[in-house]
mmCIF file of C-alpha atoms and ligand atoms in Angstrom:
data_model
loop_
_atom_site.group_PDB
_atom_site.id
_atom_site.type_symbol
_atom_site.label_atom_id
_atom_site.label_comp_id
_atom_site.label_asym_id
_atom_site.label_seq_id
_atom_site.Cartn_x
_atom_site.Cartn_y
_atom_site.Cartn_z
ATOM 1 C CA MET W 963 -78.717 -68.588 -20.589
ATOM 2 C CA LEU W 964 -76.648 -69.599 -17.584
ATOM 3 C CA VAL W 965 -75.749 -66.930 -15.010
ATOM 4 C CA GLU W 966 -72.624 -67.979 -13.107
ATOM 5 C CA LYS W 967 -71.557 -66.502 -9.747
ATOM 6 C CA ASN W 968 -68.051 -65.881 -8.344
ATOM 7 C CA VAL W 969 -66.265 -67.040 -11.470
ATOM 8 C CA PRO W 970 -62.418 -67.060 -11.308
ATOM 9 C CA LEU W 971 -61.095 -64.792 -14.062
ATOM 10 C CA GLN W 972 -57.466 -65.940 -13.908
ATOM 11 C CA PRO W 973 -57.903 -68.300 -16.891
ATOM 12 C CA TYR W 974 -59.572 -65.506 -18.864
ATOM 13 C CA ASN W 975 -56.915 -62.782 -18.693
ATOM 14 C CA SER W 976 -53.516 -63.107 -20.358
ATOM 15 C CA PHE W 977 -51.756 -61.487 -17.369
ATOM 16 C CA HIS W 978 -53.060 -64.420 -15.256
ATOM 17 C CA ILE W 979 -54.101 -62.009 -12.504
ATOM 18 C CA VAL W 980 -56.253 -63.566 -9.795
ATOM 19 C CA ALA W 981 -59.706 -61.942 -9.601
ATOM 20 C CA LYS W 982 -63.338 -63.007 -9.718
ATOM 21 C CA ALA W 983 -66.381 -61.956 -11.651
ATOM 22 C CA GLN W 984 -69.238 -61.571 -9.220
ATOM 23 C CA THR W 985 -71.581 -62.523 -12.067
ATOM 24 C CA LEU W 986 -70.704 -63.874 -15.508
ATOM 25 C CA VAL W 987 -72.774 -64.833 -18.522
ATOM 26 C CA ARG W 988 -71.316 -66.631 -21.544
ATOM 27 C CA ILE W 989 -72.679 -65.163 -24.754
ATOM 28 C CA GLN W 990 -72.639 -68.129 -27.137
ATOM 29 C CA SER W 991 -75.357 -66.975 -29.509
ATOM 30 C CA GLU W 992 -77.151 -63.777 -30.379
ATOM 31 C CA PRO W 993 -80.397 -65.129 -28.843
ATOM 32 C CA ASP W 994 -78.409 -65.431 -25.548
ATOM 33 C CA LEU W 995 -77.709 -61.734 -25.727
ATOM 34 C CA HIS W 996 -81.268 -60.786 -26.663
ATOM 35 C CA ALA W 997 -82.588 -62.907 -23.768
ATOM 36 C CA LEU W 998 -80.253 -61.112 -21.395
ATOM 37 C CA MET W 999 -81.266 -57.691 -22.672
ATOM 38 C CA ALA W 1000 -84.932 -58.616 -22.357
ATOM 39 C CA ASP W 1001 -84.512 -59.708 -18.729
ATOM 40 C CA PRO W 1002 -85.331 -56.751 -16.414
ATOM 41 C CA GLN W 1003 -82.924 -58.136 -13.813
ATOM 42 C CA TRP W 1004 -79.949 -57.657 -16.175
ATOM 43 C CA ALA W 1005 -81.041 -55.138 -18.776
ATOM 44 C CA ALA W 1006 -80.137 -52.058 -16.729
ATOM 45 C CA SER W 1007 -77.110 -53.437 -14.865
ATOM 46 C CA ASP W 1008 -73.561 -52.265 -15.598
ATOM 47 C CA LYS W 1009 -71.819 -54.626 -17.970
ATOM 48 C CA PHE W 1010 -68.260 -55.451 -18.877
ATOM 49 C CA VAL W 1011 -67.527 -57.151 -22.189
ATOM 50 C CA LEU W 1012 -64.738 -59.731 -21.932
ATOM 51 C CA GLY W 1013 -63.115 -60.977 -25.123
ATOM 52 C CA GLY W 1014 -59.758 -62.752 -24.973
ATOM 53 C CA GLY W 1015 -58.675 -60.759 -21.895
ATOM 54 C CA SER W 1016 -55.373 -60.070 -23.656
ATOM 55 C CA ASN W 1017 -55.376 -56.327 -23.105
ATOM 56 C CA LEU W 1018 -56.648 -56.154 -19.576
ATOM 57 C CA VAL W 1019 -55.325 -55.435 -16.061
ATOM 58 C CA LEU W 1020 -57.660 -56.571 -13.288
ATOM 59 C CA THR W 1021 -57.098 -54.636 -10.060
ATOM 60 C CA GLY W 1022 -59.825 -56.413 -8.083
ATOM 61 C CA ASP W 1023 -62.985 -58.467 -8.414
ATOM 62 C CA VAL W 1024 -65.284 -57.307 -11.187
ATOM 63 C CA ARG W 1025 -68.650 -56.008 -10.019
ATOM 64 C CA PRO W 1026 -70.337 -55.219 -13.343
ATOM 65 C CA LEU W 1027 -71.980 -58.180 -15.058
ATOM 66 C CA VAL W 1028 -69.258 -59.825 -17.171
ATOM 67 C CA LEU W 1029 -70.377 -60.776 -20.664
ATOM 68 C CA LYS W 1030 -67.896 -63.337 -21.914
ATOM 69 C CA VAL W 1031 -68.101 -63.305 -25.683
ATOM 70 C CA GLU W 1032 -68.057 -66.823 -27.131
ATOM 71 C CA LEU W 1033 -69.708 -66.119 -30.494
ATOM 72 C CA MET W 1034 -68.028 -68.391 -33.017
ATOM 73 C CA GLY W 1035 -67.986 -68.915 -36.768
ATOM 74 C CA ARG W 1036 -65.874 -67.924 -39.742
ATOM 75 C CA ARG W 1037 -66.940 -67.729 -43.337
ATOM 76 C CA LEU W 1038 -66.445 -66.169 -46.722
ATOM 77 C CA VAL W 1039 -69.244 -63.633 -47.008
ATOM 78 C CA GLN W 1040 -68.618 -62.554 -50.562
ATOM 79 C CA ALA W 1041 -66.028 -62.762 -53.321
ATOM 80 C CA THR W 1042 -66.216 -59.537 -55.287
ATOM 81 C CA GLU W 1043 -64.245 -58.820 -58.432
ATOM 82 C CA LYS W 1044 -61.490 -57.291 -56.328
ATOM 83 C CA ALA W 1045 -61.607 -58.834 -52.865
ATOM 84 C CA PHE W 1046 -62.672 -61.573 -50.508
ATOM 85 C CA ILE W 1047 -64.908 -60.380 -47.686
ATOM 86 C CA VAL W 1048 -64.425 -62.728 -44.731
ATOM 87 C CA GLU W 1049 -66.225 -62.735 -41.412
ATOM 88 C CA ALA W 1050 -65.352 -63.957 -37.920
ATOM 89 C CA GLY W 1051 -67.593 -64.373 -34.902
ATOM 90 C CA ALA W 1052 -66.318 -62.050 -32.162
ATOM 91 C CA GLY W 1053 -65.297 -64.978 -29.942
ATOM 92 C CA GLU W 1054 -63.003 -66.569 -32.540
ATOM 93 C CA ASN W 1055 -59.350 -66.691 -31.548
ATOM 94 C CA TRP W 1056 -57.677 -64.032 -33.721
ATOM 95 C CA HIS W 1057 -54.590 -66.063 -34.651
ATOM 96 C CA ASP W 1058 -56.626 -69.157 -35.566
ATOM 97 C CA PHE W 1059 -58.770 -66.956 -37.770
ATOM 98 C CA VAL W 1060 -55.695 -65.490 -39.497
ATOM 99 C CA ALA W 1061 -54.318 -69.028 -40.044
ATOM 100 C CA TRP W 1062 -57.686 -70.098 -41.484
ATOM 101 C CA THR W 1063 -57.711 -67.212 -44.003
ATOM 102 C CA ILE W 1064 -54.242 -68.189 -45.234
ATOM 103 C CA ASP W 1065 -55.325 -71.857 -45.558
ATOM 104 C CA GLN W 1066 -58.312 -70.738 -47.632
ATOM 105 C CA GLY W 1067 -56.142 -68.623 -49.941
ATOM 106 C CA TYR W 1068 -57.395 -65.258 -48.642
ATOM 107 C CA PHE W 1069 -54.303 -63.180 -48.015
ATOM 108 C CA GLY W 1070 -53.559 -59.909 -46.257
ATOM 109 C CA LEU W 1071 -53.678 -60.725 -42.550
ATOM 110 C CA GLU W 1072 -50.309 -62.538 -42.397
ATOM 111 C CA ASN W 1073 -48.489 -59.610 -40.720
ATOM 112 C CA LEU W 1074 -51.060 -59.784 -37.899
ATOM 113 C CA ALA W 1075 -50.322 -63.439 -37.052
ATOM 114 C CA LEU W 1076 -49.971 -64.576 -33.440
ATOM 115 C CA ILE W 1077 -51.529 -61.480 -31.871
ATOM 116 C CA PRO W 1078 -53.281 -62.749 -28.731
ATOM 117 C CA GLY W 1079 -56.992 -62.135 -28.220
ATOM 118 C CA THR W 1080 -60.217 -62.545 -30.132
ATOM 119 C CA ALA W 1081 -61.588 -61.251 -33.423
ATOM 120 C CA GLY W 1082 -64.048 -59.068 -31.504
ATOM 121 C CA GLY W 1083 -61.208 -57.380 -29.625
ATOM 122 C CA ALA W 1084 -59.250 -56.629 -32.789
ATOM 123 C CA PRO W 1085 -61.185 -53.496 -33.850
ATOM 124 C CA VAL W 1086 -61.431 -52.162 -30.279
ATOM 125 C CA GLN W 1087 -57.666 -51.925 -30.129
ATOM 126 C CA ASN W 1088 -57.130 -51.519 -33.894
ATOM 127 C CA ILE W 1089 -54.449 -54.187 -33.498
ATOM 128 C CA GLY W 1090 -51.322 -53.698 -35.533
ATOM 129 C CA ALA W 1091 -47.956 -55.259 -36.223
ATOM 130 C CA TYR W 1092 -45.178 -55.243 -38.825
ATOM 131 C CA GLY W 1093 -46.577 -52.402 -40.891
ATOM 132 C CA VAL W 1094 -50.257 -53.472 -40.983
ATOM 133 C CA GLU W 1095 -53.122 -52.296 -38.789
ATOM 134 C CA LEU W 1096 -56.556 -53.860 -38.618
ATOM 135 C CA GLN W 1097 -58.045 -50.715 -40.161
ATOM 136 C CA ASP W 1098 -56.062 -51.419 -43.378
ATOM 137 C CA ARG W 1099 -58.093 -54.614 -43.938
ATOM 138 C CA PHE W 1100 -61.333 -53.699 -42.159
ATOM 139 C CA GLU W 1101 -64.703 -53.886 -43.914
ATOM 140 C CA SER W 1102 -67.398 -53.575 -41.202
ATOM 141 C CA LEU W 1103 -68.662 -55.031 -37.935
ATOM 142 C CA ASP W 1104 -71.947 -55.874 -36.250
ATOM 143 C CA ALA W 1105 -72.600 -54.990 -32.631
ATOM 144 C CA ILE W 1106 -75.357 -54.739 -30.079
ATOM 145 C CA ASP W 1107 -76.104 -51.597 -28.102
ATOM 146 C CA LEU W 1108 -75.939 -52.725 -24.486
ATOM 147 C CA ARG W 1109 -78.419 -50.099 -23.332
ATOM 148 C CA THR W 1110 -81.152 -50.655 -25.904
ATOM 149 C CA GLY W 1111 -80.477 -54.158 -27.233
ATOM 150 C CA HIS W 1112 -80.530 -52.769 -30.800
ATOM 151 C CA GLU W 1113 -78.240 -54.277 -33.392
ATOM 152 C CA PHE W 1114 -76.153 -51.959 -35.518
ATOM 153 C CA ALA W 1115 -73.329 -52.109 -38.037
ATOM 154 C CA LEU W 1116 -70.320 -49.813 -38.337
ATOM 155 C CA ASP W 1117 -67.986 -49.247 -41.270
ATOM 156 C CA ALA W 1118 -64.351 -48.227 -40.904
ATOM 157 C CA ALA W 1119 -65.037 -44.474 -40.754
ATOM 158 C CA GLN W 1120 -67.656 -44.980 -38.061
ATOM 159 C CA CYS W 1121 -65.200 -47.013 -35.976
ATOM 160 C CA GLY W 1122 -62.964 -43.925 -35.708
ATOM 161 C CA PHE W 1123 -59.763 -45.945 -35.924
ATOM 162 C CA GLY W 1124 -56.473 -44.461 -34.764
ATOM 163 C CA TYR W 1125 -53.203 -45.902 -33.526
ATOM 164 C CA ARG W 1126 -54.340 -48.608 -31.014
ATOM 165 C CA ASP W 1127 -57.562 -46.627 -30.780
ATOM 166 C CA SER W 1128 -61.201 -46.710 -31.857
ATOM 167 C CA VAL W 1129 -64.632 -45.389 -30.892
ATOM 168 C CA PHE W 1130 -64.895 -48.403 -28.545
ATOM 169 C CA LYS W 1131 -62.207 -46.963 -26.255
ATOM 170 C CA HIS W 1132 -63.891 -43.600 -25.712
ATOM 171 C CA ALA W 1133 -66.527 -42.688 -23.159
ATOM 172 C CA PRO W 1134 -70.037 -42.128 -24.545
ATOM 173 C CA HIS W 1135 -70.133 -38.349 -23.993
ATOM 174 C CA LEU W 1136 -73.267 -37.863 -26.029
ATOM 175 C CA ALA W 1137 -74.982 -41.059 -24.919
ATOM 176 C CA GLY W 1138 -78.676 -40.726 -24.283
ATOM 177 C CA LYS W 1139 -79.366 -38.290 -27.093
ATOM 178 C CA ALA W 1140 -80.084 -40.884 -29.760
ATOM 179 C CA PRO W 1141 -79.672 -44.642 -30.111
ATOM 180 C CA VAL W 1142 -76.535 -45.754 -31.914
ATOM 181 C CA GLY W 1143 -77.015 -46.820 -35.525
ATOM 182 C CA GLN W 1144 -80.570 -45.513 -35.843
ATOM 183 C CA PRO W 1145 -81.476 -43.588 -38.982
ATOM 184 C CA GLY W 1146 -80.448 -39.979 -38.879
ATOM 185 C CA THR W 1147 -77.836 -40.466 -36.174
ATOM 186 C CA GLU W 1148 -74.099 -40.291 -36.597
ATOM 187 C CA PRO W 1149 -72.426 -43.130 -34.676
ATOM 188 C CA ARG W 1150 -69.034 -41.437 -35.036
ATOM 189 C CA ALA W 1151 -70.217 -38.719 -32.681
ATOM 190 C CA PHE W 1152 -70.523 -41.275 -29.885
ATOM 191 C CA GLY W 1153 -67.892 -42.883 -27.767
ATOM 192 C CA LEU W 1154 -68.960 -46.505 -27.356
ATOM 193 C CA ALA W 1155 -66.824 -47.644 -24.410
ATOM 194 C CA GLY W 1156 -68.919 -49.962 -22.260
ATOM 195 C CA ARG W 1157 -71.881 -49.491 -24.528
ATOM 196 C CA ALA W 1158 -71.414 -51.956 -27.380
ATOM 197 C CA LEU W 1159 -70.826 -55.657 -27.686
ATOM 198 C CA ILE W 1160 -69.232 -56.549 -31.016
ATOM 199 C CA THR W 1161 -70.745 -59.727 -32.436
ATOM 200 C CA ARG W 1162 -69.080 -60.131 -35.868
ATOM 201 C CA VAL W 1163 -66.164 -58.583 -37.691
ATOM 202 C CA ARG W 1164 -65.672 -58.487 -41.473
ATOM 203 C CA LEU W 1165 -62.380 -57.981 -43.277
ATOM 204 C CA CYS W 1166 -61.722 -57.049 -46.889
ATOM 205 C CA LEU W 1167 -58.787 -59.022 -48.342
ATOM 206 C CA PRO W 1168 -57.809 -57.871 -51.849
ATOM 207 C CA LYS W 1169 -57.424 -60.572 -54.507
ATOM 208 C CA ALA W 1170 -54.406 -58.655 -55.860
ATOM 209 C CA TRP W 1171 -52.233 -59.447 -52.863
ATOM 210 C CA LYS W 1172 -49.104 -57.430 -52.240
ATOM 211 C CA ALA W 1173 -46.642 -58.180 -49.459
ATOM 212 C CA THR W 1174 -46.265 -55.542 -46.741
ATOM 213 C CA LEU W 1175 -42.547 -55.576 -46.036
ATOM 214 C CA GLY W 1176 -40.127 -52.836 -45.060
ATOM 215 C CA TYR W 1177 -40.304 -53.472 -41.342
ATOM 216 C CA ALA W 1178 -36.773 -53.977 -39.985
ATOM 217 C CA ASP W 1179 -37.402 -57.450 -38.510
ATOM 218 C CA LEU W 1180 -38.952 -58.698 -41.769
ATOM 219 C CA ASP W 1181 -36.117 -57.176 -43.846
ATOM 220 C CA LYS W 1182 -33.690 -59.103 -41.683
ATOM 221 C CA LYS W 1183 -35.537 -62.367 -42.461
ATOM 222 C CA MET W 1184 -35.353 -61.588 -46.194
ATOM 223 C CA GLN W 1185 -31.621 -60.971 -45.984
ATOM 224 C CA GLN W 1186 -31.013 -64.103 -43.905
ATOM 225 C CA THR W 1187 -32.954 -66.374 -46.277
ATOM 226 C CA GLY W 1188 -32.234 -64.590 -49.562
ATOM 227 C CA MET W 1189 -35.984 -64.664 -50.346
ATOM 228 C CA THR W 1190 -36.878 -61.455 -52.115
ATOM 229 C CA ALA W 1191 -40.498 -62.328 -52.957
ATOM 230 C CA PRO W 1192 -41.921 -64.162 -49.922
ATOM 231 C CA THR W 1193 -45.354 -65.781 -50.128
ATOM 232 C CA PRO W 1194 -48.137 -64.862 -47.653
ATOM 233 C CA ARG W 1195 -47.471 -68.116 -45.787
ATOM 234 C CA GLN W 1196 -43.752 -67.340 -45.607
ATOM 235 C CA ILE W 1197 -44.510 -63.922 -44.085
ATOM 236 C CA PHE W 1198 -46.993 -65.559 -41.684
ATOM 237 C CA ASP W 1199 -44.240 -67.986 -40.572
ATOM 238 C CA TRP W 1200 -41.662 -65.200 -40.231
ATOM 239 C CA VAL W 1201 -44.014 -63.039 -38.162
ATOM 240 C CA CYS W 1202 -44.683 -66.024 -35.869
ATOM 241 C CA GLU W 1203 -40.921 -66.631 -35.513
ATOM 242 C CA ILE W 1204 -40.203 -62.944 -34.790
ATOM 243 C CA ARG W 1205 -42.964 -62.688 -32.210
ATOM 244 C CA ARG W 1206 -41.952 -65.948 -30.498
ATOM 245 C CA ALA W 1207 -38.349 -64.714 -30.237
ATOM 246 C CA LYS W 1208 -39.232 -61.241 -28.915
ATOM 247 C CA LEU W 1209 -42.468 -61.480 -27.008
ATOM 248 C CA PRO W 1210 -43.322 -63.740 -24.071
ATOM 249 C CA ASP W 1211 -45.905 -66.473 -24.659
ATOM 250 C CA PRO W 1212 -48.844 -65.521 -22.390
ATOM 251 C CA ALA W 1213 -49.432 -69.222 -21.663
ATOM 252 C CA VAL W 1214 -46.012 -69.337 -19.974
ATOM 253 C CA LEU W 1215 -45.433 -65.775 -18.732
ATOM 254 C CA GLY W 1216 -48.483 -63.586 -18.148
ATOM 255 C CA ASN W 1217 -48.507 -60.343 -20.148
ATOM 256 C CA ALA W 1218 -50.686 -58.023 -22.199
ATOM 257 C CA GLY W 1219 -48.288 -57.359 -25.107
ATOM 258 C CA SER W 1220 -46.939 -53.819 -25.326
ATOM 259 C CA PHE W 1221 -47.963 -52.101 -22.116
ATOM 260 C CA PHE W 1222 -47.564 -48.546 -23.432
ATOM 261 C CA LYS W 1223 -48.213 -46.925 -26.798
ATOM 262 C CA ASN W 1224 -45.267 -45.582 -28.764
ATOM 263 C CA PRO W 1225 -45.523 -41.801 -28.176
ATOM 264 C CA THR W 1226 -45.720 -39.283 -30.992
ATOM 265 C CA VAL W 1227 -43.933 -35.955 -30.659
ATOM 266 C CA SER W 1228 -43.524 -32.852 -32.812
ATOM 267 C CA PRO W 1229 -40.346 -32.511 -34.944
ATOM 268 C CA GLU W 1230 -39.193 -29.661 -32.640
ATOM 269 C CA GLN W 1231 -39.651 -31.779 -29.513
ATOM 270 C CA CYS W 1232 -37.849 -34.637 -31.257
ATOM 271 C CA SER W 1233 -34.797 -32.583 -32.319
ATOM 272 C CA ASP W 1234 -34.558 -31.370 -28.761
ATOM 273 C CA ILE W 1235 -34.567 -34.956 -27.470
ATOM 274 C CA ILE W 1236 -32.174 -36.175 -30.186
ATOM 275 C CA ALA W 1237 -29.740 -33.395 -29.262
ATOM 276 C CA ARG W 1238 -29.668 -34.850 -25.738
ATOM 277 C CA GLU W 1239 -30.082 -38.529 -26.662
ATOM 278 C CA PRO W 1240 -28.566 -39.099 -30.141
ATOM 279 C CA LYS W 1241 -29.257 -42.859 -30.063
ATOM 280 C CA ILE W 1242 -33.011 -42.573 -29.488
ATOM 281 C CA VAL W 1243 -34.978 -44.924 -31.799
ATOM 282 C CA HIS W 1244 -37.513 -42.873 -33.784
ATOM 283 C CA TYR W 1245 -39.511 -42.995 -37.023
ATOM 284 C CA ARG W 1246 -40.722 -40.032 -39.045
ATOM 285 C CA LEU W 1247 -44.435 -40.206 -39.884
ATOM 286 C CA ASP W 1248 -46.058 -38.933 -43.101
ATOM 287 C CA ASN W 1249 -47.725 -36.042 -41.234
ATOM 288 C CA GLY W 1250 -44.365 -34.665 -40.089
ATOM 289 C CA SER W 1251 -44.562 -35.822 -36.483
ATOM 290 C CA VAL W 1252 -42.164 -38.379 -35.054
ATOM 291 C CA LYS W 1253 -42.906 -41.663 -33.321
ATOM 292 C CA LEU W 1254 -40.512 -42.726 -30.569
ATOM 293 C CA ALA W 1255 -39.889 -46.325 -29.525
ATOM 294 C CA ALA W 1256 -41.318 -46.518 -26.011
ATOM 295 C CA GLY W 1257 -39.351 -49.735 -25.398
ATOM 296 C CA TRP W 1258 -36.134 -47.812 -26.020
ATOM 297 C CA LEU W 1259 -37.175 -44.995 -23.637
ATOM 298 C CA ILE W 1260 -38.002 -47.505 -20.887
ATOM 299 C CA GLU W 1261 -34.793 -49.463 -21.406
ATOM 300 C CA ALA W 1262 -32.799 -46.218 -21.364
ATOM 301 C CA CYS W 1263 -34.243 -45.484 -17.921
ATOM 302 C CA GLY W 1264 -32.824 -48.800 -16.705
ATOM 303 C CA TRP W 1265 -36.085 -50.713 -16.275
ATOM 304 C CA LYS W 1266 -35.334 -53.978 -18.102
ATOM 305 C CA GLY W 1267 -35.702 -56.874 -15.649
ATOM 306 C CA LYS W 1268 -36.827 -54.634 -12.744
ATOM 307 C CA SER W 1269 -39.887 -55.687 -10.736
ATOM 308 C CA VAL W 1270 -42.542 -54.762 -8.190
ATOM 309 C CA GLY W 1271 -43.612 -57.928 -6.389
ATOM 310 C CA GLN W 1272 -44.180 -60.482 -9.165
ATOM 311 C CA ALA W 1273 -44.791 -57.829 -11.836
ATOM 312 C CA ALA W 1274 -41.680 -57.247 -13.930
ATOM 313 C CA VAL W 1275 -40.318 -55.567 -17.036
ATOM 314 C CA TYR W 1276 -39.589 -58.280 -19.626
ATOM 315 C CA GLU W 1277 -35.858 -58.827 -20.090
ATOM 316 C CA LYS W 1278 -36.037 -59.035 -23.898
ATOM 317 C CA GLN W 1279 -38.514 -56.176 -24.561
ATOM 318 C CA ALA W 1280 -38.884 -53.346 -22.089
ATOM 319 C CA LEU W 1281 -42.281 -52.345 -23.495
ATOM 320 C CA VAL W 1282 -43.791 -55.569 -22.161
ATOM 321 C CA LEU W 1283 -44.682 -56.004 -18.495
ATOM 322 C CA VAL W 1284 -44.966 -59.588 -17.300
ATOM 323 C CA ASN W 1285 -46.386 -61.550 -14.409
ATOM 324 C CA ARG W 1286 -43.561 -63.814 -13.234
ATOM 325 C CA ARG W 1287 -45.929 -66.475 -11.935
ATOM 326 C CA THR W 1288 -49.037 -67.997 -13.461
ATOM 327 C CA ASP W 1289 -50.319 -69.523 -10.207
ATOM 328 C CA ALA W 1290 -52.261 -67.945 -7.328
ATOM 329 C CA GLN W 1291 -49.073 -66.269 -5.974
ATOM 330 C CA GLY W 1292 -48.578 -64.217 -9.129
ATOM 331 C CA ALA W 1293 -48.640 -60.435 -9.552
ATOM 332 C CA THR W 1294 -51.690 -58.468 -8.518
ATOM 333 C CA GLY W 1295 -53.162 -55.806 -10.770
ATOM 334 C CA GLY W 1296 -52.027 -53.286 -8.139
ATOM 335 C CA GLU W 1297 -48.395 -54.408 -8.533
ATOM 336 C CA VAL W 1298 -48.616 -54.175 -12.315
ATOM 337 C CA MET W 1299 -50.013 -50.643 -12.077
ATOM 338 C CA LEU W 1300 -47.458 -49.587 -9.447
ATOM 339 C CA LEU W 1301 -44.682 -50.720 -11.784
ATOM 340 C CA ALA W 1302 -46.361 -49.002 -14.749
ATOM 341 C CA LYS W 1303 -46.675 -45.720 -12.811
ATOM 342 C CA ALA W 1304 -43.036 -45.845 -11.685
ATOM 343 C CA ILE W 1305 -41.971 -46.357 -15.320
ATOM 344 C CA GLN W 1306 -44.170 -43.461 -16.464
ATOM 345 C CA THR W 1307 -42.649 -41.186 -13.825
ATOM 346 C CA SER W 1308 -39.050 -41.994 -14.654
ATOM 347 C CA VAL W 1309 -39.578 -41.669 -18.442
ATOM 348 C CA TYR W 1310 -41.349 -38.367 -17.853
ATOM 349 C CA GLU W 1311 -38.588 -37.049 -15.589
ATOM 350 C CA ARG W 1312 -35.848 -37.923 -18.079
ATOM 351 C CA PHE W 1313 -37.517 -37.241 -21.457
ATOM 352 C CA GLY W 1314 -40.536 -35.059 -20.630
ATOM 353 C CA ILE W 1315 -42.814 -37.630 -22.303
ATOM 354 C CA LEU W 1316 -45.836 -39.161 -20.617
ATOM 355 C CA LEU W 1317 -46.305 -42.758 -21.778
ATOM 356 C CA GLU W 1318 -49.903 -43.799 -22.316
ATOM 357 C CA PRO W 1319 -50.871 -47.335 -21.231
ATOM 358 C CA GLU W 1320 -52.449 -49.625 -23.864
ATOM 359 C CA PRO W 1321 -54.480 -52.043 -21.711
ATOM 360 C CA VAL W 1322 -57.862 -51.474 -20.144
ATOM 361 C CA VAL W 1323 -57.476 -51.195 -16.364
ATOM 362 C CA LEU W 1324 -60.458 -52.481 -14.426
HETATM 363 N N1 EPU K 2596 -36.367 -51.273 -28.328
HETATM 364 C C1 EPU K 2596 -35.361 -51.090 -27.432
HETATM 365 N N2 EPU K 2596 -35.478 -51.668 -26.195
HETATM 366 C C2 EPU K 2596 -36.522 -52.430 -25.856
HETATM 367 C C3 EPU K 2596 -37.574 -52.611 -26.770
HETATM 368 C C4 EPU K 2596 -37.469 -52.017 -28.019
HETATM 369 O O1 EPU K 2596 -34.377 -50.405 -27.719
HETATM 370 O O2 EPU K 2596 -36.538 -52.931 -24.732
HETATM 371 C C5 EPU K 2596 -36.255 -50.699 -29.675
HETATM 372 C C6 EPU K 2596 -35.972 -51.821 -30.687
HETATM 373 O O3 EPU K 2596 -34.619 -52.086 -30.790
HETATM 374 C C7 EPU K 2596 -36.534 -51.262 -31.951
HETATM 375 C C8 EPU K 2596 -37.665 -50.367 -31.464
HETATM 376 O O4 EPU K 2596 -37.471 -50.152 -30.082
HETATM 377 O O5 EPU K 2596 -35.582 -50.463 -32.610
HETATM 378 C C9 EPU K 2596 -39.032 -50.963 -31.738
HETATM 379 O O6 EPU K 2596 -39.169 -52.225 -31.107
HETATM 380 P P1 EPU K 2596 -40.082 -53.387 -31.718
HETATM 381 O O7 EPU K 2596 -39.767 -53.602 -33.163
HETATM 382 O O8 EPU K 2596 -39.978 -54.556 -30.808
HETATM 383 O O9 EPU K 2596 -41.540 -52.784 -31.730
HETATM 384 P P2 EPU K 2596 -42.331 -51.907 -30.658
HETATM 385 O O10 EPU K 2596 -42.421 -50.518 -31.184
HETATM 386 O O11 EPU K 2596 -41.765 -52.101 -29.314
HETATM 387 C C10 EPU K 2596 -44.658 -52.272 -31.805
HETATM 388 C C11 EPU K 2596 -46.040 -52.623 -31.341
HETATM 389 C C12 EPU K 2596 -46.160 -54.132 -31.174
HETATM 390 C C13 EPU K 2596 -45.875 -54.783 -32.521
HETATM 391 C C14 EPU K 2596 -44.479 -54.382 -32.977
HETATM 392 C C15 EPU K 2596 -44.193 -54.866 -34.376
HETATM 393 C C16 EPU K 2596 -46.886 -50.736 -30.061
HETATM 394 C C17 EPU K 2596 -47.182 -50.184 -28.716
HETATM 395 N N3 EPU K 2596 -46.331 -51.962 -30.087
HETATM 396 O O12 EPU K 2596 -43.774 -52.602 -30.746
HETATM 397 O O13 EPU K 2596 -47.519 -54.417 -30.807
HETATM 398 O O14 EPU K 2596 -45.954 -56.197 -32.422
HETATM 399 O O15 EPU K 2596 -44.353 -52.937 -33.019
HETATM 400 O O16 EPU K 2596 -44.940 -54.164 -35.303
HETATM 401 O O17 EPU K 2596 -47.147 -50.085 -31.065
HETATM 402 C C18 EPU K 2596 -48.936 -54.689 -28.919
HETATM 403 O O18 EPU K 2596 -49.525 -53.658 -29.274
HETATM 404 O O19 EPU K 2596 -49.296 -55.317 -27.894
HETATM 405 C C19 EPU K 2596 -47.776 -55.155 -29.666
HETATM 406 C C20 EPU K 2596 -47.028 -56.190 -29.287
#
């Protein structure tokens, strides 16, 4: 186990923000992690788990010990009568994993193509796109409790998935009462933010594959091509094309995908807003509430293309904040957050809606 000091984090965050990890350990195997947890020097120290860094804003150097997850491997765990259960090491690149499943003939992840980040980050954020969320295909995951070193597994219910949300994003309010995953405990009762390192993720991909269509951008592709029954690979290709056209490539223009969540409002609140803003883009949800397009709200407030220092609102999608430079003179985390706060304020003043940021701010 190699402990590295003063490690530049710019290559490890998709915003390309300049910052350093005071101390960083690459977790390349589970024995690496057990050795770390058994070492009194590191066992009790604060830790920060770094996956693909694709949902992260760094506002300074990172003091907690950075655990960079590089656990690899992908495999078919089981083929049941109804489904393929496939597994990815947490450090696997998510998109490469999706492409691999399609190559193997395991379908169901095609709508989630080209999402930046790692397989281990996918459940934290409950990634979603084009009508599919990770929770729709999730089987279970393995993780290690960073306080005790114990391994545990969680199923979908225990992960507490919500829209871009999971148990891994909530503070461990009840921490200390009982170790996670031990008999007789209820992991759902615990927030696991900062407490767990996900090692492996398993997905359940039904053998009876059915396309998930109905999303406007995919409908457009069907109309343009005249294909009414696209294959999984066709949908994979379309999703890649749509994302490449709409979203900036983090390798070229630093970003963390959508910077804010799409807000949900009550039908009453929505009719009030629609009465004032008839063109507002909104979707009715099954539970009666209404989801508003945050990108539309931000664009309506005139933010497209605006900037603070080198942090800017992407010209083609106002929900995405970008770093205009990928070198050392690029945006700081402070500039990104200043821009984000100014956007929040103006959307709140005009619509009475407080936008909630998606990325982790460190
Ligand atoms: N819109 C505008 N102006 C903008 C941006 C969007 O008017 O500047 C309107 C669009 O015209 C469209 C609506 O807002 O009618 C929705 O836009 P889009 O289809 O681009 O999707 P989104 O709601 O902005 C969400 C996810 C994306 C995901 C896409 C596709 C969130 C926060 N974002 O974006 O996820 O790829 O749908 O499913 O839910 C991410 O989380 O990082 C991410 C990229």
